[in-house]
Amino acid sequence: MSTHDQDPTERSEEQELRNCQSVRQILSRFGDKWTSSVVGVLGDKRLRFRDIHRAIGTISQRMLAVTLRGLERDGLVVRTAYPTVPPRVEYHLSERGRALIGVLRPFGEWVSANHDAIEESRKIFDGDTEEHE
Amino acid sequence: MSTHDQDPTERSEEQELRNCQSVRQILSRFGDKWTSSVVGVLGDKRLRFRDIHRAIGTISQRMLAVTLRGLERDGLVVRTAYPTVPPRVEYHLSERGRALIGVLRPFGEWVSANHDAIEESRKIFDGDTEEHE
DNA sequence: CTGCATCCGTATCGATACTG
DNA sequence: CAGTATCGATACGGATGCAG
């Protein structure tokens, strides 16, 4: 995973574990409740806080602020504040953010393609375990 | 949430939002604390509960059971129980599971490549916000 | 050996109210 | 407009004990 591994037998477990943690950190950011929606709404656009808030509709101001902070902290979103009255703040995806969603796209397509099959697996699984009662 | 969307001009947005939810569901499974470790340990092998437990080392039995149930429910892992005494249960990745980690690999490589840069962004961000005290 | 039940601490989320 | 502060509800994770 880390580099192009030419050692298929046994690459360093230690490094793989560390790597696993990094991957999980990013994955859990996108696995949280709002990040993917925010990134999806942003797309290639520059949007104000209010516009993102309205576009998503069901997110609270607090969670939008928290989500944007997290993305900004990782350098995936750029925040631009204009010192005007009333204040105006714009957000847009950084280069890094755009690259990341590009890498994530094949994953999204796979999920779309397999969504129905996964749903069915869940139904079957839930049905089977219920029969124990 | 997407049900009240009354914008007839942009139908793709609606579908994209629904899609977003599906993607997030899978993403949050892999974003949880243990799934990626379990999948990583499994690899191409068939392993018993106990072996997975030992391989990860720090996971509790409870969380391993919960994680495996979740993966099995989505059809990503296959569980095989032998009715012996003492019981013996083996787990291995399904075809679907293998396909999914294949799709996830480019993501993992991207994270490895950008891990240091992200770390630095966080340090800078945390340093800047601390100055407010 | 497998893995569920229980309890408990912590983290996350959401609603509301408030500030600059 | 763009947030922060506070609180309560819920979800998640870990330790322990026990059953099949």
mmCIF file of C-alpha atoms (C1' of nucleotides) in Angstrom:
data_model
loop_
_atom_site.group_PDB
_atom_site.id
_atom_site.type_symbol
_atom_site.label_atom_id
_atom_site.label_comp_id
_atom_site.label_asym_id
_atom_site.label_seq_id
_atom_site.Cartn_x
_atom_site.Cartn_y
_atom_site.Cartn_z
ATOM 1 C CA MET A 1 0.000 0.000 0.000
ATOM 2 C CA SER A 2 2.632 2.462 1.075
ATOM 3 C CA THR A 3 4.975 2.293 -1.871
ATOM 4 C CA HIS A 4 5.071 0.050 -4.879
ATOM 5 C CA ASP A 5 5.682 -3.129 -2.977
ATOM 6 C CA GLN A 6 8.029 -5.454 -4.781
ATOM 7 C CA ASP A 7 7.945 -7.756 -1.823
ATOM 8 C CA PRO A 8 4.714 -9.696 -2.163
ATOM 9 C CA THR A 9 5.655 -12.272 0.434
ATOM 10 C CA GLU A 10 5.847 -10.206 3.571
ATOM 11 C CA ARG A 11 6.098 -6.465 3.627
ATOM 12 C CA SER A 12 6.693 -4.784 6.929
ATOM 13 C CA GLU A 13 3.641 -5.385 9.068
ATOM 14 C CA GLU A 14 4.611 -2.490 11.213
ATOM 15 C CA GLN A 15 4.527 -0.027 8.383
ATOM 16 C CA GLU A 16 1.279 -1.420 7.123
ATOM 17 C CA LEU A 17 -0.330 -0.956 10.498
ATOM 18 C CA ARG A 18 0.813 2.641 10.726
ATOM 19 C CA ASN A 19 -0.452 3.226 7.247
ATOM 20 C CA CYS A 20 -3.759 1.651 8.190
ATOM 21 C CA GLN A 21 -4.182 4.262 10.882
ATOM 22 C CA SER A 22 -3.598 7.129 8.474
ATOM 23 C CA VAL A 23 -6.054 5.720 6.001
ATOM 24 C CA ARG A 24 -8.602 5.271 8.703
ATOM 25 C CA GLN A 25 -8.236 8.840 9.864
ATOM 26 C CA ILE A 26 -9.149 10.205 6.451
ATOM 27 C CA LEU A 27 -11.760 7.543 5.908
ATOM 28 C CA SER A 28 -13.454 8.361 9.175
ATOM 29 C CA ARG A 29 -13.566 12.023 8.255
ATOM 30 C CA PHE A 30 -15.482 11.156 5.118
ATOM 31 C CA GLY A 31 -17.446 8.525 6.972
ATOM 32 C CA ASP A 32 -18.847 11.051 9.382
ATOM 33 C CA LYS A 33 -22.318 12.385 8.974
ATOM 34 C CA TRP A 34 -21.761 15.526 6.919
ATOM 35 C CA THR A 35 -18.355 15.713 5.260
ATOM 36 C CA SER A 36 -19.300 14.003 2.016
ATOM 37 C CA SER A 37 -22.392 16.188 1.672
ATOM 38 C CA VAL A 38 -20.387 19.343 2.238
ATOM 39 C CA VAL A 39 -17.734 18.312 -0.251
ATOM 40 C CA GLY A 40 -20.401 17.279 -2.737
ATOM 41 C CA VAL A 41 -22.146 20.632 -2.458
ATOM 42 C CA LEU A 42 -18.892 22.541 -2.800
ATOM 43 C CA GLY A 43 -17.774 20.803 -5.973
ATOM 44 C CA ASP A 44 -15.839 23.311 -8.061
ATOM 45 C CA LYS A 45 -17.672 26.286 -6.635
ATOM 46 C CA ARG A 46 -16.814 28.984 -4.118
ATOM 47 C CA LEU A 47 -19.690 29.162 -1.666
ATOM 48 C CA ARG A 48 -20.538 31.164 1.390
ATOM 49 C CA PHE A 49 -21.340 29.560 4.717
ATOM 50 C CA ARG A 50 -24.988 30.404 4.328
ATOM 51 C CA ASP A 51 -25.214 28.891 0.853
ATOM 52 C CA ILE A 52 -23.727 25.599 1.961
ATOM 53 C CA HIS A 53 -26.081 25.613 4.901
ATOM 54 C CA ARG A 54 -29.124 26.109 2.688
ATOM 55 C CA ALA A 55 -27.948 23.664 0.041
ATOM 56 C CA ILE A 56 -27.747 20.845 2.537
ATOM 57 C CA GLY A 57 -30.837 21.981 4.358
ATOM 58 C CA THR A 58 -30.871 19.610 7.291
ATOM 59 C CA ILE A 59 -27.486 20.390 8.799
ATOM 60 C CA SER A 60 -27.229 22.571 11.891
ATOM 61 C CA GLN A 61 -24.988 25.611 11.912
ATOM 62 C CA ARG A 62 -22.858 23.997 14.537
ATOM 63 C CA MET A 63 -22.237 20.804 12.581
ATOM 64 C CA LEU A 64 -21.523 22.744 9.415
ATOM 65 C CA ALA A 65 -18.954 24.844 11.266
ATOM 66 C CA VAL A 66 -17.385 21.755 12.846
ATOM 67 C CA THR A 67 -17.268 19.920 9.525
ATOM 68 C CA LEU A 68 -15.717 22.851 7.698
ATOM 69 C CA ARG A 69 -13.113 23.268 10.455
ATOM 70 C CA GLY A 70 -12.114 19.641 10.095
ATOM 71 C CA LEU A 71 -11.768 19.903 6.345
ATOM 72 C CA GLU A 72 -9.858 23.140 6.661
ATOM 73 C CA ARG A 73 -7.551 21.601 9.233
ATOM 74 C CA ASP A 74 -6.576 18.814 6.852
ATOM 75 C CA GLY A 75 -6.021 21.330 4.076
ATOM 76 C CA LEU A 76 -8.862 19.954 1.988
ATOM 77 C CA VAL A 77 -10.922 23.138 2.039
ATOM 78 C CA VAL A 78 -9.775 26.756 1.868
ATOM 79 C CA ARG A 79 -11.542 29.360 3.968
ATOM 80 C CA THR A 80 -11.523 32.981 2.844
ATOM 81 C CA ALA A 81 -12.912 35.628 5.192
ATOM 82 C CA TYR A 82 -13.617 39.150 3.990
ATOM 83 C CA PRO A 83 -13.479 41.740 6.780
ATOM 84 C CA THR A 84 -16.703 43.430 5.711
ATOM 85 C CA VAL A 85 -19.915 44.231 7.537
ATOM 86 C CA PRO A 86 -21.813 42.014 7.500
ATOM 87 C CA PRO A 87 -19.049 39.397 7.365
ATOM 88 C CA ARG A 88 -18.655 37.277 4.305
ATOM 89 C CA VAL A 89 -16.763 33.979 4.282
ATOM 90 C CA GLU A 90 -16.255 31.768 1.291
ATOM 91 C CA TYR A 91 -15.174 28.153 1.095
ATOM 92 C CA HIS A 92 -13.810 26.134 -1.768
ATOM 93 C CA LEU A 93 -12.001 22.858 -2.241
ATOM 94 C CA SER A 94 -8.224 23.059 -2.297
ATOM 95 C CA GLU A 95 -6.144 21.247 -4.886
ATOM 96 C CA ARG A 96 -5.581 18.517 -2.350
ATOM 97 C CA GLY A 97 -9.311 18.265 -1.700
ATOM 98 C CA ARG A 98 -10.066 17.977 -5.391
ATOM 99 C CA ALA A 99 -7.418 15.311 -5.800
ATOM 100 C CA LEU A 100 -8.880 13.350 -2.932
ATOM 101 C CA ILE A 101 -12.418 13.322 -4.275
ATOM 102 C CA GLY A 102 -10.983 12.304 -7.621
ATOM 103 C CA VAL A 103 -9.416 9.291 -5.962
ATOM 104 C CA LEU A 104 -12.649 8.618 -4.132
ATOM 105 C CA ARG A 105 -14.793 8.660 -7.254
ATOM 106 C CA PRO A 106 -14.155 5.029 -8.348
ATOM 107 C CA PHE A 107 -15.177 4.044 -4.874
ATOM 108 C CA GLY A 108 -18.397 5.998 -5.204
ATOM 109 C CA GLU A 109 -19.150 4.359 -8.522
ATOM 110 C CA TRP A 110 -18.548 0.940 -7.080
ATOM 111 C CA VAL A 111 -20.929 1.654 -4.240
ATOM 112 C CA SER A 112 -23.600 2.853 -6.657
ATOM 113 C CA ALA A 113 -23.213 -0.297 -8.700
ATOM 114 C CA ASN A 114 -23.372 -2.591 -5.686
ATOM 115 C CA HIS A 115 -25.816 -0.664 -3.551
ATOM 116 C CA ASP A 116 -28.812 -2.851 -4.348
ATOM 117 C CA ALA A 117 -26.894 -6.066 -3.777
ATOM 118 C CA ILE A 118 -25.674 -4.816 -0.422
ATOM 119 C CA GLU A 119 -29.184 -3.807 0.596
ATOM 120 C CA GLU A 120 -30.395 -7.280 -0.232
ATOM 121 C CA SER A 121 -27.599 -8.911 1.734
ATOM 122 C CA ARG A 122 -28.647 -6.881 4.732
ATOM 123 C CA LYS A 123 -32.280 -7.884 4.392
ATOM 124 C CA ILE A 124 -31.341 -11.539 4.154
ATOM 125 C CA PHE A 125 -28.978 -11.275 7.089
ATOM 126 C CA ASP A 126 -31.516 -9.481 9.265
ATOM 127 C CA GLY A 127 -34.183 -11.966 8.283
ATOM 128 C CA ASP A 128 -32.027 -14.950 9.140
ATOM 129 C CA THR A 129 -31.046 -13.662 12.550
ATOM 130 C CA GLU A 130 -34.623 -12.766 13.442
ATOM 131 C CA GLU A 131 -35.734 -16.352 13.025
ATOM 132 C CA HIS A 132 -33.885 -17.262 16.177
ATOM 133 C CA GLU A 133 -36.521 -15.617 18.365
ATOM 134 C CA MET B 1 -34.356 15.246 3.071
ATOM 135 C CA SER B 2 -34.216 14.850 -0.692
ATOM 136 C CA THR B 3 -37.982 14.319 -0.730
ATOM 137 C CA HIS B 4 -38.737 18.007 -0.344
ATOM 138 C CA ASP B 5 -36.448 18.972 -3.164
ATOM 139 C CA GLN B 6 -38.637 20.895 -5.579
ATOM 140 C CA ASP B 7 -36.033 21.929 -8.080
ATOM 141 C CA PRO B 8 -37.115 20.408 -11.386
ATOM 142 C CA THR B 9 -34.222 21.859 -13.346
ATOM 143 C CA GLU B 10 -31.540 19.873 -11.565
ATOM 144 C CA ARG B 11 -32.575 16.273 -11.106
ATOM 145 C CA SER B 12 -29.035 14.936 -11.036
ATOM 146 C CA GLU B 13 -28.473 16.728 -7.753
ATOM 147 C CA GLU B 14 -31.209 14.717 -6.143
ATOM 148 C CA GLN B 15 -29.796 11.456 -7.325
ATOM 149 C CA GLU B 16 -26.348 12.532 -6.302
ATOM 150 C CA LEU B 17 -27.552 13.248 -2.788
ATOM 151 C CA ARG B 18 -29.177 9.850 -2.479
ATOM 152 C CA ASN B 19 -26.025 8.312 -3.826
ATOM 153 C CA CYS B 20 -24.069 10.309 -1.288
ATOM 154 C CA GLN B 21 -25.921 8.588 1.499
ATOM 155 C CA SER B 22 -25.110 5.125 0.187
ATOM 156 C CA VAL B 23 -21.486 6.017 -0.207
ATOM 157 C CA ARG B 24 -21.375 7.399 3.285
ATOM 158 C CA GLN B 25 -22.845 4.225 4.722
ATOM 159 C CA ILE B 26 -20.036 2.111 3.335
ATOM 160 C CA LEU B 27 -17.453 4.774 4.035
ATOM 161 C CA SER B 28 -18.490 4.988 7.658
ATOM 162 C CA ARG B 29 -18.174 1.250 8.011
ATOM 163 C CA PHE B 30 -14.574 1.466 6.893
ATOM 164 C CA GLY B 31 -14.091 4.656 8.829
ATOM 165 C CA ASP B 32 -14.908 2.992 12.109
ATOM 166 C CA LYS B 33 -12.219 1.936 14.469
ATOM 167 C CA TRP B 34 -11.596 -1.661 13.438
ATOM 168 C CA THR B 35 -13.029 -2.603 10.047
ATOM 169 C CA SER B 36 -9.983 -1.702 7.990
ATOM 170 C CA SER B 37 -7.710 -3.606 10.363
ATOM 171 C CA VAL B 38 -9.903 -6.685 10.203
ATOM 172 C CA VAL B 39 -10.082 -6.581 6.420
ATOM 173 C CA GLY B 40 -6.361 -5.996 6.221
ATOM 174 C CA VAL B 41 -5.634 -8.985 8.437
ATOM 175 C CA LEU B 42 -7.993 -11.197 6.490
ATOM 176 C CA GLY B 43 -6.497 -10.471 3.101
ATOM 177 C CA ASP B 44 -6.811 -13.591 0.970
ATOM 178 C CA LYS B 45 -6.763 -15.935 3.941
ATOM 179 C CA ARG B 46 -9.372 -17.921 5.791
ATOM 180 C CA LEU B 47 -8.924 -17.219 9.474
ATOM 181 C CA ARG B 48 -10.545 -18.272 12.698
ATOM 182 C CA PHE B 49 -11.997 -15.799 15.137
ATOM 183 C CA ARG B 50 -9.168 -16.382 17.531
ATOM 184 C CA ASP B 51 -6.497 -15.826 14.888
ATOM 185 C CA ILE B 52 -7.950 -12.512 13.828
ATOM 186 C CA HIS B 53 -8.162 -11.532 17.452
ATOM 187 C CA ARG B 54 -4.518 -12.310 18.076
ATOM 188 C CA ALA B 55 -3.346 -10.748 14.828
ATOM 189 C CA ILE B 56 -4.843 -7.391 15.739
ATOM 190 C CA GLY B 57 -3.901 -7.734 19.357
ATOM 191 C CA THR B 58 -5.557 -4.656 20.799
ATOM 192 C CA ILE B 59 -9.145 -5.315 19.772
ATOM 193 C CA SER B 60 -11.632 -6.617 22.326
ATOM 194 C CA GLN B 61 -13.584 -9.751 21.595
ATOM 195 C CA ARG B 62 -16.754 -7.769 21.642
ATOM 196 C CA MET B 63 -15.618 -5.269 19.028
ATOM 197 C CA LEU B 64 -14.245 -8.006 16.817
ATOM 198 C CA ALA B 65 -17.579 -9.794 16.921
ATOM 199 C CA VAL B 66 -19.465 -6.581 16.207
ATOM 200 C CA THR B 67 -17.148 -5.671 13.336
ATOM 201 C CA LEU B 68 -17.391 -9.109 11.764
ATOM 202 C CA ARG B 69 -21.194 -9.052 12.050
ATOM 203 C CA GLY B 70 -21.284 -5.730 10.215
ATOM 204 C CA LEU B 71 -19.070 -6.975 7.421
ATOM 205 C CA GLU B 72 -21.035 -10.176 7.137
ATOM 206 C CA ARG B 73 -24.288 -8.258 7.015
ATOM 207 C CA ASP B 74 -23.097 -6.274 4.012
ATOM 208 C CA GLY B 75 -21.914 -9.452 2.325
ATOM 209 C CA LEU B 76 -18.268 -8.419 2.440
ATOM 210 C CA VAL B 77 -17.159 -11.275 4.656
ATOM 211 C CA VAL B 78 -18.282 -14.887 4.672
ATOM 212 C CA ARG B 79 -18.695 -16.686 7.962
ATOM 213 C CA THR B 80 -18.354 -20.462 8.102
ATOM 214 C CA ALA B 81 -19.225 -22.248 11.340
ATOM 215 C CA TYR B 82 -18.308 -25.877 11.882
ATOM 216 C CA PRO B 83 -20.590 -27.638 14.367
ATOM 217 C CA THR B 84 -17.741 -29.216 16.265
ATOM 218 C CA VAL B 85 -16.786 -29.182 19.903
ATOM 219 C CA PRO B 86 -15.129 -26.897 20.621
ATOM 220 C CA PRO B 87 -16.704 -24.708 17.943
ATOM 221 C CA ARG B 88 -14.643 -23.523 15.050
ATOM 222 C CA VAL B 89 -15.584 -20.526 12.915
ATOM 223 C CA GLU B 90 -13.716 -19.263 9.919
ATOM 224 C CA TYR B 91 -13.972 -15.927 8.124
ATOM 225 C CA HIS B 92 -12.814 -14.860 4.707
ATOM 226 C CA LEU B 93 -13.455 -12.001 2.333
ATOM 227 C CA SER B 94 -16.205 -12.550 -0.197
ATOM 228 C CA GLU B 95 -15.806 -11.674 -3.849
ATOM 229 C CA ARG B 96 -17.595 -8.435 -3.146
ATOM 230 C CA GLY B 97 -15.282 -7.698 -0.264
ATOM 231 C CA ARG B 98 -12.220 -8.296 -2.369
ATOM 232 C CA ALA B 99 -13.582 -6.076 -5.117
ATOM 233 C CA LEU B 100 -14.216 -3.324 -2.607
ATOM 234 C CA ILE B 101 -10.727 -3.311 -1.169
ATOM 235 C CA GLY B 102 -9.417 -3.305 -4.722
ATOM 236 C CA VAL B 103 -11.363 -0.140 -5.374
ATOM 237 C CA LEU B 104 -10.124 1.279 -2.077
ATOM 238 C CA ARG B 105 -6.463 0.683 -2.834
ATOM 239 C CA PRO B 106 -5.844 3.857 -4.900
ATOM 240 C CA PHE B 107 -7.329 5.758 -2.024
ATOM 241 C CA GLY B 108 -4.914 4.130 0.374
ATOM 242 C CA GLU B 109 -2.000 4.994 -1.840
ATOM 243 C CA TRP B 110 -3.100 8.584 -2.085
ATOM 244 C CA VAL B 111 -3.334 8.842 1.682
ATOM 245 C CA SER B 112 0.155 7.383 2.073
ATOM 246 C CA ALA B 113 1.532 9.879 -0.391
ATOM 247 C CA ASN B 114 -0.191 12.846 1.246
ATOM 248 C CA HIS B 115 0.017 11.786 4.850
ATOM 249 C CA ASP B 116 2.933 14.023 5.762
ATOM 250 C CA ALA B 117 1.463 17.061 4.054
ATOM 251 C CA ILE B 118 -1.820 16.566 5.886
ATOM 252 C CA GLU B 119 -0.019 16.232 9.206
ATOM 253 C CA GLU B 120 1.736 19.502 8.559
ATOM 254 C CA SER B 121 -1.487 21.248 7.625
ATOM 255 C CA ARG B 122 -2.930 20.160 10.940
ATOM 256 C CA LYS B 123 0.036 21.430 12.902
ATOM 257 C CA ILE B 124 -0.129 24.789 11.171
ATOM 258 C CA PHE B 125 -3.884 25.000 11.689
ATOM 259 C CA ASP B 126 -3.661 24.090 15.370
ATOM 260 C CA GLY B 127 -0.825 26.552 15.881
ATOM 261 C CA ASP B 128 -2.757 29.381 14.281
ATOM 262 C CA THR B 129 -5.894 28.827 16.303
ATOM 263 C CA GLU B 130 -3.985 28.554 19.591
ATOM 264 C CA GLU B 131 -2.731 32.115 19.225
ATOM 265 C CA HIS B 132 -6.184 33.352 20.101
ATOM 266 C CA GLU B 133 -5.701 32.516 23.785
ATOM 267 C "C1'" DC C 1 -13.273 -21.542 21.275
ATOM 268 C "C1'" DT C 2 -16.836 -18.379 20.033
ATOM 269 C "C1'" DG C 3 -19.304 -14.505 21.035
ATOM 270 C "C1'" DC C 4 -23.326 -12.466 23.502
ATOM 271 C "C1'" DA C 5 -24.928 -9.540 27.776
ATOM 272 C "C1'" DT C 6 -24.082 -5.979 30.862
ATOM 273 C "C1'" DC C 7 -22.265 -1.847 32.619
ATOM 274 C "C1'" DC C 8 -19.962 2.379 32.170
ATOM 275 C "C1'" DG C 9 -17.081 6.211 30.356
ATOM 276 C "C1'" DT C 10 -16.440 8.944 26.308
ATOM 277 C "C1'" DA C 11 -17.274 10.970 21.835
ATOM 278 C "C1'" DT C 12 -20.492 12.565 18.627
ATOM 279 C "C1'" DC C 13 -24.627 14.852 17.204
ATOM 280 C "C1'" DG C 14 -28.511 18.147 17.373
ATOM 281 C "C1'" DA C 15 -31.335 22.121 19.122
ATOM 282 C "C1'" DT C 16 -31.324 26.348 21.044
ATOM 283 C "C1'" DA C 17 -29.603 30.634 22.363
ATOM 284 C "C1'" DC C 18 -26.342 34.105 22.000
ATOM 285 C "C1'" DT C 19 -22.214 37.263 20.160
ATOM 286 C "C1'" DG C 20 -19.504 40.235 16.850
ATOM 287 C "C1'" DC D 1 -24.081 36.717 8.151
ATOM 288 C "C1'" DA D 2 -21.005 33.683 10.463
ATOM 289 C "C1'" DG D 3 -20.186 31.587 13.813
ATOM 290 C "C1'" DT D 4 -19.548 30.083 19.317
ATOM 291 C "C1'" DA D 5 -21.476 28.210 23.959
ATOM 292 C "C1'" DT D 6 -24.085 25.183 26.311
ATOM 293 C "C1'" DC D 7 -26.789 21.334 27.214
ATOM 294 C "C1'" DG D 8 -29.047 16.888 26.593
ATOM 295 C "C1'" DA D 9 -29.656 12.638 23.827
ATOM 296 C "C1'" DT D 10 -27.696 9.060 21.525
ATOM 297 C "C1'" DA D 11 -23.996 6.095 19.555
ATOM 298 C "C1'" DC D 12 -19.683 4.091 20.103
ATOM 299 C "C1'" DG D 13 -15.975 1.629 22.415
ATOM 300 C "C1'" DG D 14 -13.819 -1.089 26.230
ATOM 301 C "C1'" DA D 15 -13.762 -4.312 30.352
ATOM 302 C "C1'" DT D 16 -15.687 -8.035 32.396
ATOM 303 C "C1'" DG D 17 -18.435 -12.090 32.979
ATOM 304 C "C1'" DC D 18 -20.830 -15.981 31.301
ATOM 305 C "C1'" DA D 19 -23.115 -19.383 28.088
ATOM 306 C "C1'" DG D 20 -23.228 -22.789 24.209
#
